[in-house]
Tab-separated table of C-alpha atoms in Angstrom:
chain	number	residue	atom	x	y	z
A	144	MET	CA	58.413	90.658	23.158
A	145	SER	CA	58.573	87.056	24.186
A	146	VAL	CA	57.859	84.094	21.857
A	147	LEU	CA	54.594	82.434	22.668
A	148	SER	CA	54.024	78.725	22.642
A	149	VAL	CA	51.547	77.906	19.873
A	150	PRO	CA	49.373	74.840	20.554
A	151	GLY	CA	49.205	72.496	17.607
A	152	TYR	CA	52.802	72.828	16.416
A	153	GLN	CA	54.343	71.087	19.396
A	154	LEU	CA	53.158	67.560	18.493
A	155	THR	CA	54.433	64.215	19.623
A	156	PRO	CA	53.269	61.443	17.251
A	157	SER	CA	51.864	58.374	18.918
A	158	SER	CA	53.051	54.906	17.951
A	159	VAL	CA	49.469	53.596	18.185
A	160	LYS	CA	46.115	54.906	17.042
A	161	GLN	CA	45.260	56.561	20.349
A	162	PRO	CA	43.713	60.032	20.763
A	163	LEU	CA	45.990	62.057	23.141
A	164	ALA	CA	46.435	65.736	23.856
A	165	THR	CA	50.006	65.562	22.478
A	166	ASN	CA	48.988	64.293	19.038
A	167	TYR	CA	45.863	66.361	18.556
A	168	ILE	CA	45.944	68.847	15.645
A	169	ASN	CA	43.796	71.741	16.701
A	170	ASN	CA	44.383	73.948	13.659
A	171	PHE	CA	42.843	71.457	11.226
A	172	ASP	CA	43.687	72.055	7.555
A	173	PHE	CA	41.983	69.661	5.107
A	174	LEU	CA	44.735	70.109	2.519
A	175	ASN	CA	47.289	68.681	4.954
A	176	GLN	CA	45.326	65.532	5.644
A	177	TYR	CA	46.564	62.615	3.592
A	178	LEU	CA	44.188	60.006	5.006
A	179	PRO	CA	40.666	61.164	4.214
A	180	ASP	CA	37.760	59.468	5.922
A	181	THR	CA	36.339	57.106	3.303
A	182	TYR	CA	33.385	54.755	3.201
A	183	GLU	CA	34.369	51.190	2.464
A	184	LYS	CA	30.893	50.164	1.393
A	185	GLU	CA	29.321	51.297	-1.855
A	186	PHE	CA	26.097	53.230	-1.559
A	187	GLU	CA	23.443	51.604	-3.742
A	188	ARG	CA	21.801	54.777	-4.993
A	189	TYR	CA	19.958	53.028	-7.858
A	190	GLY	CA	18.900	49.959	-5.883
A	191	ASN	CA	18.776	46.724	-7.853
A	192	ARG	CA	20.001	47.767	-11.306
A	193	SER	CA	19.482	44.444	-13.079
A	194	ILE	CA	16.308	43.985	-15.146
A	195	ALA	CA	16.712	40.290	-16.044
A	196	SER	CA	13.713	38.647	-14.415
A	197	PHE	CA	10.918	38.486	-16.972
A	198	LEU	CA	11.869	35.266	-18.773
A	199	ARG	CA	12.770	33.567	-15.513
A	200	MET	CA	9.207	34.219	-14.318
A	201	VAL	CA	7.245	33.168	-17.383
A	202	GLY	CA	9.487	30.917	-19.441
A	203	ALA	CA	11.823	27.971	-19.460
A	204	GLU	CA	15.100	27.016	-21.098
A	205	MET	CA	15.792	23.890	-23.122
A	206	PRO	CA	18.622	22.824	-25.441
A	207	SER	CA	18.628	22.721	-29.228
A	208	ASN	CA	21.310	21.417	-31.581
A	209	SER	CA	20.227	23.121	-34.796
A	210	ASP	CA	20.716	26.451	-36.553
A	211	MET	CA	16.975	26.581	-37.092
A	212	ILE	CA	14.119	25.870	-34.694
A	213	LYS	CA	10.819	24.904	-36.332
A	214	TRP	CA	7.464	23.999	-34.899
A	215	ALA	CA	3.892	23.557	-36.097
A	216	GLU	CA	0.882	25.135	-34.432
A	217	GLN	CA	-2.676	23.960	-34.961
A	218	GLY	CA	-4.797	25.879	-37.401
A	219	ARG	CA	-8.459	26.706	-36.907
A	220	LEU	CA	-10.811	23.713	-36.857
A	221	HIS	CA	-13.438	25.553	-38.885
A	222	THR	CA	-13.133	27.798	-41.928
A	223	GLN	CA	-14.913	31.106	-42.343
A	224	TYR	CA	-14.681	33.226	-45.487
A	225	THR	CA	-15.060	37.006	-45.297
A	226	GLY	CA	-15.418	39.480	-48.124
A	227	VAL	CA	-17.313	36.913	-50.211
A	228	THR	CA	-18.944	38.357	-53.319
A	229	THR	CA	-21.871	37.273	-55.487
A	230	THR	CA	-21.396	36.371	-59.146
A	231	GLY	CA	-24.889	37.601	-59.971
A	232	ALA	CA	-28.411	37.919	-58.674
A	233	ALA	CA	-30.191	34.995	-57.054
A	234	ALA	CA	-32.332	32.933	-59.408
A	235	ALA	CA	-35.006	30.437	-58.343
A	236	GLY	CA	-33.730	30.490	-54.768
A	237	SER	CA	-30.125	29.691	-55.737
A	238	GLN	CA	-27.033	31.888	-55.964
A	239	THR	CA	-23.322	31.471	-56.679
A	240	PHE	CA	-20.625	33.065	-54.503
A	241	ASP	CA	-16.922	33.785	-54.983
A	242	ILE	CA	-14.403	33.689	-52.096
A	243	GLY	CA	-11.893	35.816	-54.037
A	244	THR	CA	-8.570	33.965	-54.052
A	245	GLY	CA	-7.510	30.440	-53.195
A	246	THR	CA	-9.412	27.181	-53.298
A	247	CYS	CA	-12.735	26.942	-51.506
A	248	VAL	CA	-12.796	24.077	-48.977
A	249	PHE	CA	-16.584	23.892	-48.892
A	250	ARG	CA	-18.066	20.678	-50.298
A	251	ILE	CA	-21.309	19.675	-51.979
A	252	GLY	CA	-23.947	18.692	-49.449
A	253	GLN	CA	-22.685	20.937	-46.669
A	254	THR	CA	-25.050	23.475	-45.116
A	255	VAL	CA	-23.826	27.048	-44.766
A	256	ILE	CA	-24.689	30.320	-43.059
A	257	LEU	CA	-24.238	33.468	-45.134
A	258	SER	CA	-24.536	37.006	-43.748
A	259	SER	CA	-24.258	40.456	-45.285
A	260	ALA	CA	-24.509	43.641	-43.234
A	261	SER	CA	-25.287	45.705	-46.361
A	262	GLU	CA	-28.287	43.600	-47.464
A	263	THR	CA	-31.475	45.711	-47.521
A	264	THR	CA	-33.998	43.678	-49.543
A	265	ASN	CA	-33.882	40.212	-47.961
A	266	GLU	CA	-32.727	38.832	-44.611
A	267	LYS	CA	-29.199	39.814	-43.693
A	268	THR	CA	-28.441	36.238	-42.556
A	269	GLN	CA	-29.624	33.249	-44.587
A	270	LYS	CA	-29.007	29.495	-44.627
A	271	GLY	CA	-28.670	27.098	-47.505
A	272	ILE	CA	-27.067	23.941	-48.864
A	273	ILE	CA	-24.163	23.787	-51.314
A	274	THR	CA	-25.240	22.193	-54.582
A	275	ALA	CA	-22.261	22.795	-56.872
A	276	LEU	CA	-18.676	24.042	-57.062
A	277	PRO	CA	-18.499	25.864	-60.437
A	278	ALA	CA	-14.834	26.822	-59.941
A	279	ASP	CA	-12.066	26.355	-57.377
A	280	ASP	CA	-12.979	29.630	-55.692
A	281	GLN	CA	-16.766	29.441	-56.099
A	282	PHE	CA	-19.722	27.611	-54.574
A	283	THR	CA	-23.428	27.556	-55.375
A	284	VAL	CA	-26.055	27.617	-52.619
A	285	ALA	CA	-29.716	26.579	-52.678
A	286	PHE	CA	-31.416	28.544	-49.913
A	287	TYR	CA	-33.805	27.020	-47.402
A	288	GLY	CA	-35.982	30.125	-47.537
A	289	ALA	CA	-38.659	30.906	-50.075
A	290	ALA	CA	-37.195	31.511	-53.516
A	291	ALA	CA	-38.649	35.000	-53.832
A	292	SER	CA	-37.056	36.218	-50.601
A	293	SER	CA	-33.742	34.335	-50.799
A	294	GLY	CA	-30.319	35.506	-51.900
A	295	PHE	CA	-28.268	38.677	-51.643
A	296	ALA	CA	-27.850	41.764	-53.776
A	297	ALA	CA	-25.968	41.116	-57.007
A	298	ALA	CA	-23.328	43.687	-56.007
A	299	ALA	CA	-22.799	42.420	-52.455
A	300	THR	CA	-19.121	42.340	-51.458
A	301	ASP	CA	-19.231	41.947	-47.661
A	302	ILE	CA	-20.707	38.463	-47.275
A	303	ILE	CA	-19.437	36.167	-44.501
A	304	ALA	CA	-19.863	32.406	-44.949
A	305	PHE	CA	-19.158	29.303	-42.883
A	306	VAL	CA	-20.323	25.667	-42.749
A	307	TYR	CA	-22.514	24.493	-39.884
A	308	GLY	CA	-23.299	20.906	-41.004
A	309	SER	CA	-24.560	18.859	-43.960
A	310	GLU	CA	-27.704	17.189	-45.286
A	311	PHE	CA	-28.168	14.396	-47.842
A	312	LYS	CA	-31.232	12.770	-49.354
A	313	LYS	CA	-32.056	9.108	-48.827
A	314	GLY	CA	-30.053	6.561	-50.760
A	315	SER	CA	-27.417	9.064	-51.882
A	316	ASN	CA	-23.695	8.560	-52.074
A	317	GLY	CA	-21.336	9.846	-49.376
A	318	MET	CA	-19.528	13.124	-49.081
A	319	LEU	CA	-17.293	14.019	-52.010
A	320	GLY	CA	-13.730	14.912	-51.043
A	321	SER	CA	-12.088	15.277	-47.641
A	322	LEU	CA	-10.179	17.914	-45.750
A	323	GLU	CA	-6.574	17.720	-44.572
A	324	ALA	CA	-5.537	19.268	-41.288
A	325	GLN	CA	-3.773	22.571	-41.821
A	326	ASP	CA	-0.891	23.500	-39.546
A	327	ASP	CA	0.939	26.817	-39.381
A	328	ILE	CA	4.697	26.291	-39.533
A	329	PHE	CA	6.854	28.775	-37.631
A	330	GLU	CA	10.589	29.014	-37.202
A	331	ASN	CA	13.241	31.041	-35.442
A	332	LYS	CA	17.016	31.040	-35.365
A	333	PRO	CA	19.402	31.535	-32.455
A	334	ILE	CA	21.808	34.463	-32.315
A	335	ILE	CA	25.259	34.600	-30.752
A	336	ILE	CA	25.594	37.143	-27.941
A	337	LYS	CA	29.036	38.101	-26.612
A	338	ASP	CA	30.698	40.405	-24.104
A	339	LYS	CA	34.151	40.804	-22.537
A	340	TYR	CA	35.913	42.330	-19.557
A	341	ALA	CA	39.655	43.075	-19.615
A	342	VAL	CA	42.160	44.308	-16.991
A	343	SER	CA	45.917	44.739	-17.433
A	344	GLY	CA	48.440	42.934	-15.269
A	345	SER	CA	49.709	46.245	-13.873
A	346	ASP	CA	46.267	47.293	-12.707
A	347	MET	CA	45.830	43.921	-11.076
A	348	ALA	CA	48.915	44.597	-8.963
A	349	GLN	CA	47.314	47.719	-7.488
A	350	ILE	CA	44.743	46.363	-5.110
A	351	GLY	CA	41.857	48.498	-3.911
A	352	TRP	CA	39.211	46.831	-1.813
A	353	VAL	CA	35.519	47.730	-1.923
A	354	GLU	CA	32.782	46.154	0.152
A	355	VAL	CA	29.786	45.455	-2.049
A	356	THR	CA	26.306	43.985	-2.008
A	357	THR	CA	25.311	42.999	-5.529
A	358	GLU	CA	22.038	42.316	-7.324
A	359	ASN	CA	22.465	38.546	-7.251
A	360	GLY	CA	22.919	38.464	-3.462
A	361	ALA	CA	26.730	38.326	-3.331
A	362	THR	CA	28.349	40.287	-0.515
A	363	GLY	CA	31.925	40.881	0.541
A	364	TYR	CA	35.068	42.672	-0.595
A	365	LEU	CA	36.051	42.987	-4.249
A	366	TRP	CA	38.852	44.787	-6.048
A	367	TYR	CA	39.438	44.837	-9.800
A	368	LEU	CA	36.871	42.049	-10.302
A	369	LYS	CA	34.161	44.518	-9.246
A	370	SER	CA	33.980	45.637	-12.879
A	371	GLU	CA	34.062	42.043	-14.080
A	372	HIS	CA	31.104	41.301	-11.856
A	373	GLU	CA	29.124	44.197	-13.312
A	374	THR	CA	30.030	43.054	-16.827
A	375	ARG	CA	28.545	39.679	-15.975
A	376	LEU	CA	25.338	41.261	-14.654
A	377	ARG	CA	25.097	43.469	-17.737
A	378	PHE	CA	25.587	40.465	-19.998
A	379	GLU	CA	22.770	38.593	-18.241
A	380	ASP	CA	20.502	41.572	-18.886
A	381	TYR	CA	21.507	41.491	-22.552
A	382	LEU	CA	20.532	37.822	-22.746
A	383	GLU	CA	16.969	38.723	-21.790
A	384	MET	CA	16.680	41.973	-23.720
A	385	ALA	CA	17.930	40.332	-26.928
A	386	MET	CA	15.181	37.731	-26.650
A	387	VAL	CA	12.553	40.397	-26.025
A	388	GLU	CA	13.691	43.018	-28.544
A	389	GLY	CA	15.259	40.915	-31.323
A	390	VAL	CA	14.129	41.398	-34.938
A	391	PRO	CA	15.017	39.440	-38.095
A	392	ALA	CA	17.090	41.301	-40.666
A	393	ASP	CA	15.353	42.227	-43.923
A	394	SER	CA	16.729	40.648	-47.079
A	395	SER	CA	18.115	43.986	-48.319
A	396	SER	CA	19.363	45.281	-44.958
A	397	ALA	CA	22.908	46.408	-44.231
A	398	ALA	CA	22.826	44.319	-41.056
A	399	LEU	CA	22.348	41.160	-43.130
A	400	THR	CA	25.344	42.093	-45.286
A	401	TYR	CA	27.480	42.794	-42.212
A	402	LEU	CA	26.570	39.532	-40.485
A	403	SER	CA	26.964	37.335	-43.558
A	404	THR	CA	29.913	34.940	-43.602
A	405	GLY	CA	32.113	35.792	-46.584
A	406	ALA	CA	30.199	35.455	-49.825
A	407	THR	CA	27.574	33.292	-48.132
A	408	THR	CA	24.444	35.187	-47.188
A	409	THR	CA	22.850	33.716	-44.100
A	410	ALA	CA	19.888	34.780	-42.036
A	411	ALA	CA	20.558	37.464	-39.422
A	412	GLY	CA	18.681	38.593	-36.373
A	413	THR	CA	16.072	36.671	-34.449
A	414	GLU	CA	12.356	36.996	-33.737
A	415	GLY	CA	12.044	38.521	-30.278
A	416	MET	CA	8.858	38.582	-28.261
A	417	PHE	CA	7.840	42.153	-29.177
A	418	HIS	CA	8.364	41.487	-32.890
A	419	THR	CA	6.443	38.213	-32.813
A	420	ILE	CA	3.446	39.613	-30.941
A	421	SER	CA	3.325	42.674	-33.211
A	422	ASN	CA	3.224	40.434	-36.303
A	423	ARG	CA	1.315	37.334	-35.166
A	424	GLY	CA	-0.403	38.455	-31.975
A	425	ASN	CA	-2.790	41.177	-30.835
A	426	VAL	CA	-1.782	44.840	-30.750
A	427	TRP	CA	-3.372	47.560	-28.638
A	428	GLY	CA	-2.296	50.714	-30.429
A	429	GLY	CA	-3.784	53.321	-28.111
A	430	GLY	CA	-1.155	53.328	-25.367
A	431	TYR	CA	-2.992	51.113	-22.918
A	432	PRO	CA	-6.599	50.374	-21.905
A	433	THR	CA	-7.955	52.767	-19.285
A	434	THR	CA	-11.559	51.693	-18.808
A	435	LEU	CA	-13.463	48.507	-18.169
A	436	ALA	CA	-14.932	48.828	-21.658
A	437	ASP	CA	-11.394	48.756	-23.058
A	438	PHE	CA	-10.680	45.524	-21.213
A	439	ASP	CA	-13.976	44.123	-22.444
A	440	ALA	CA	-12.710	44.647	-25.983
A	441	ILE	CA	-9.521	42.769	-25.072
A	442	ILE	CA	-11.546	39.943	-23.528
A	443	GLN	CA	-13.713	39.665	-26.631
A	444	ARG	CA	-10.552	39.355	-28.727
A	445	LEU	CA	-9.217	36.644	-26.408
A	446	ASP	CA	-12.505	34.782	-26.853
A	447	LYS	CA	-11.687	34.534	-30.553
A	448	GLN	CA	-8.260	33.057	-29.813
A	449	GLY	CA	-7.233	30.286	-27.436
A	450	SER	CA	-9.376	31.437	-24.496
A	451	ILE	CA	-6.549	30.922	-21.997
A	452	GLN	CA	-8.147	31.440	-18.585
A	453	GLU	CA	-5.148	32.862	-16.716
A	454	ASN	CA	-3.070	35.720	-18.083
A	455	ALA	CA	-0.265	37.857	-16.674
A	456	LEU	CA	0.048	41.573	-17.424
A	457	PHE	CA	3.646	42.843	-17.348
A	458	VAL	CA	3.294	46.617	-17.401
A	459	ASN	CA	5.103	49.882	-16.787
A	460	ARG	CA	4.253	52.081	-13.822
A	461	GLU	CA	1.804	54.352	-15.646
A	462	PHE	CA	-0.167	51.390	-17.003
A	463	SER	CA	-0.153	49.801	-13.534
A	464	PHE	CA	-1.616	52.929	-11.943
A	465	SER	CA	-4.228	53.118	-14.692
A	466	ILE	CA	-5.401	49.579	-13.874
A	467	ASP	CA	-5.542	50.444	-10.156
A	468	ASP	CA	-7.625	53.557	-10.873
A	469	MET	CA	-9.921	51.628	-13.200
A	470	LEU	CA	-10.590	48.949	-10.595
A	471	ALA	CA	-11.020	51.511	-7.806
A	472	ALA	CA	-13.624	53.321	-9.866
A	473	GLN	CA	-15.809	50.205	-9.794
A	474	ASN	CA	-16.334	50.720	-6.060
A	475	SER	CA	-19.353	52.873	-5.246
A	476	TYR	CA	-18.375	53.372	-1.592
A	477	GLY	CA	-16.161	56.243	-0.569
A	478	ALA	CA	-15.014	59.265	-2.518
A	479	GLY	CA	-12.762	58.213	-5.325
A	480	GLY	CA	-13.185	54.558	-4.432
A	481	THR	CA	-10.684	54.647	-1.577
A	482	SER	CA	-12.622	52.131	0.523
A	483	TYR	CA	-11.605	49.117	-1.530
A	484	GLY	CA	-12.950	46.671	1.050
A	485	LEU	CA	-14.308	46.356	4.544
A	486	PHE	CA	-11.689	47.021	7.211
A	487	ASN	CA	-11.260	48.375	10.714
A	488	ASN	CA	-10.037	51.923	10.317
A	489	SER	CA	-7.125	52.370	12.704
A	490	GLU	CA	-4.150	54.727	12.922
A	491	GLN	CA	-1.788	51.773	12.413
A	492	MET	CA	-3.310	50.770	9.114
A	493	ALA	CA	-1.820	51.654	5.736
A	494	LEU	CA	-4.432	52.053	3.033
A	495	ASN	CA	-3.717	49.744	0.097
A	496	LEU	CA	-4.438	51.665	-3.109
A	497	GLY	CA	-3.203	48.989	-5.508
A	498	PHE	CA	-4.507	45.762	-6.975
A	499	SER	CA	-2.551	42.637	-7.884
A	500	GLY	CA	-5.157	41.413	-10.330
A	501	PHE	CA	-8.801	41.039	-11.212
A	502	LYS	CA	-11.219	38.610	-12.807
A	503	ARG	CA	-13.614	39.452	-15.610
A	504	GLY	CA	-14.289	36.458	-17.793
A	505	TYR	CA	-10.580	35.640	-17.515
A	506	GLU	CA	-8.163	36.074	-14.633
A	507	PHE	CA	-5.562	38.825	-15.015
A	508	TYR	CA	-2.544	39.165	-12.738
A	509	LYS	CA	-0.650	42.469	-12.810
A	510	THR	CA	3.124	42.749	-12.386
A	511	ASP	CA	5.374	45.775	-12.786
A	512	TRP	CA	8.077	45.103	-15.389
A	513	LYS	CA	11.271	46.877	-14.413
A	514	TYR	CA	12.592	46.858	-17.977
A	515	LEU	CA	9.747	49.142	-19.071
A	516	ASN	CA	10.424	51.573	-16.195
A	517	ASP	CA	14.236	51.793	-16.298
A	518	PRO	CA	15.130	55.311	-17.572
A	519	THR	CA	18.242	53.989	-19.322
A	520	LEU	CA	16.180	51.412	-21.245
A	521	ARG	CA	12.539	51.355	-22.395
A	522	GLY	CA	11.527	53.702	-19.593
A	523	GLY	CA	13.559	56.486	-21.181
A	524	LEU	CA	11.864	56.460	-24.594
A	525	SER	CA	9.633	59.395	-25.440
A	526	ALA	CA	7.865	57.839	-28.435
A	527	GLY	CA	7.094	54.443	-29.900
A	528	ASN	CA	7.242	52.798	-26.502
A	529	VAL	CA	5.795	49.526	-25.256
A	530	ASN	CA	3.633	49.976	-22.164
A	531	GLY	CA	3.117	46.312	-21.386
A	532	VAL	CA	2.392	42.811	-22.624
A	533	LEU	CA	-0.249	40.238	-21.800
A	534	VAL	CA	1.242	36.748	-21.538
A	535	PRO	CA	-0.926	33.615	-21.233
A	536	ALA	CA	-0.080	31.290	-18.352
A	537	GLY	CA	0.600	27.572	-18.641
A	538	SER	CA	1.843	25.591	-21.619
A	539	THR	CA	0.680	24.536	-25.055
A	540	THR	CA	1.056	21.421	-27.209
A	541	VAL	CA	2.927	21.882	-30.484
A	542	TYR	CA	4.486	19.595	-33.056
A	543	ASP	CA	8.279	19.865	-32.862
A	544	MET	CA	9.552	19.607	-36.446
A	545	VAL	CA	13.048	18.613	-35.271
A	546	LEU	CA	11.980	15.985	-32.729
A	547	GLY	CA	9.200	14.803	-35.004
A	548	LYS	CA	6.594	14.498	-32.258
A	549	ASN	CA	4.135	16.481	-30.181
A	550	ALA	CA	5.609	18.211	-27.152
A	551	LYS	CA	4.290	20.314	-24.273
A	552	ARG	CA	6.010	23.693	-24.252
A	553	PRO	CA	5.548	26.904	-22.256
A	554	PHE	CA	4.117	29.721	-24.332
A	555	LEU	CA	7.481	31.467	-23.914
A	556	HIS	CA	10.737	29.545	-23.706
A	557	VAL	CA	14.383	29.953	-24.674
A	558	ARG	CA	16.190	27.417	-26.854
A	559	TYR	CA	19.984	27.466	-26.522
A	560	ARG	CA	22.559	25.642	-28.652
A	561	ALA	CA	23.973	22.576	-26.938
A	562	SER	CA	25.310	19.108	-27.701
A	563	GLU	CA	27.345	16.476	-25.894
A	564	ALA	CA	30.521	18.304	-26.865
A	565	GLU	CA	29.460	21.950	-26.547
A	566	ASP	CA	27.029	23.770	-24.285
A	567	ARG	CA	26.452	27.377	-25.387
A	568	ARG	CA	23.759	28.290	-22.889
A	569	TYR	CA	26.150	30.477	-20.877
A	570	LYS	CA	29.871	30.178	-21.577
A	571	THR	CA	32.603	32.072	-19.760
A	572	TRP	CA	36.379	31.648	-19.967
A	573	MET	CA	39.612	33.588	-19.305
A	574	THR	CA	42.486	34.404	-21.648
A	575	GLY	CA	45.782	36.290	-21.191
A	576	SER	CA	48.765	35.928	-18.857
A	577	ALA	CA	47.511	37.541	-15.626
A	578	GLY	CA	45.079	36.734	-12.867
A	579	GLY	CA	45.454	32.995	-13.257
A	580	ALA	CA	45.187	32.925	-17.056
A	581	ASN	CA	48.291	31.610	-18.839
A	582	ASN	CA	47.223	30.843	-22.392
A	583	SER	CA	48.581	33.863	-24.314
A	584	ASP	CA	51.333	36.524	-24.158
A	585	LEU	CA	48.835	39.320	-23.528
A	586	ASP	CA	49.809	41.205	-20.366
A	587	ALA	CA	46.228	41.253	-19.132
A	588	MET	CA	43.366	39.070	-18.094
A	589	GLU	CA	40.288	38.934	-20.323
A	590	VAL	CA	37.026	37.373	-19.218
A	591	HIS	CA	34.822	36.345	-22.146
A	592	PHE	CA	31.077	35.718	-22.141
A	593	LEU	CA	29.065	33.967	-24.855
A	594	SER	CA	25.608	32.546	-25.385
A	595	GLU	CA	23.717	31.320	-28.448
A	596	ARG	CA	19.975	31.307	-28.045
A	597	ALA	CA	16.548	32.081	-29.478
A	598	LEU	CA	13.127	32.758	-27.970
A	599	CYS	CA	10.173	30.670	-29.108
A	600	THR	CA	6.837	32.450	-28.739
A	601	MET	CA	4.215	29.730	-29.031
A	602	GLY	CA	0.596	30.641	-29.715
A	603	ALA	CA	1.340	34.320	-30.307
A	604	ASN	CA	-2.363	34.809	-31.104
A	605	ASN	CA	-2.988	34.590	-27.338
A	606	PHE	CA	-0.596	37.468	-26.515
A	607	PHE	CA	-1.294	41.196	-26.395
A	608	ILE	CA	1.212	44.009	-26.756
A	609	PHE	CA	0.256	47.539	-25.661
A	610	GLU	CA	2.011	50.151	-27.786
A	611	ASP	CA	1.932	53.943	-27.938
């Protein structure tokens, strides 16, 4: 039997990358191929992974050179007392009331409105003039109504009272006493945020190129600094999340002990936006509003606050769809409200089933907040989640306790530590003995990141947070 010539084993390698019959392997075996076909460009399977955009949209940044940031916000112009009680039954058209605790700021000669929902004998709302202040927390009223039908039940405990003016008889002296403006003093402290990326000198000598397109618009080829670049992006996300999620440490917390310097106990943590709104703002505890009546309740609450006309809703996807469905339901044309407006129905038209905002007393603009949707962040929580926040637009005037003067400030803004000698807004530096660094004997390059900052939430009474 003769020996046959087997195609594929009689190969003549080519000196150039040229496909010829003499260098073609026709019995392909993957295990023998040492140059696999690889993609140079990364596939962006998660799209834009960064979530740092919220504060850039609604806030501002400004320097501070103190460990503590303090500001004063205006108090209410008028005073209303709730839960006022009577000290006894009305007599001869006069009755004494007790505010409970504190010093009553009402003065003799002022006219007041008093109302009690539980009153059954006389009018639920009555008017009178203050004739005496028997004690710091008490005031006596002479009613304008007939003596027999004036006053409230001796056991009334739900009376609401406020001043609407004053009245004096001819030739009388002026008002006794005066009122001082009451400001609410708030403060917050910056925290130090750090991160680091390290690569050894040996790994730096093994170059592997990857073509990338990153979240901040950079494109091109990277090698070991690819991880450094992602560390930087991650750090920028931390800068925003720390300002949103930060909480102050309780006085007996282990975190306070850990963060204290030696035997000196210092404050730890910072007041983030969620914490501030939950404590000084408005909280919707039912997940999120789903009907127009729910939003009416929100609007009525805003009426009692600063009445800011324009507000932005930063919401997760479920809340966003709920708003779209609510607005669509207001349309009486078309099944399910799909005909949102008048249009020429053509095969080239895409039906828009979403809304960017609406107006009902106030203007509301809706924006999806990626942080609340990201499954590795807030979007991955199964309980106790935040579904969105309502942020007032514009700026407010506050008294800066450090500057000692009134200043216009955005409702949300970041204060970072800075002076003529040190700017800690966003610091980055290299250490080691590789990659251009030559300031230590470490056989590696380390890239350090640092920032010291705090978020100031001005006028938190105008914010809403929507919680599960």
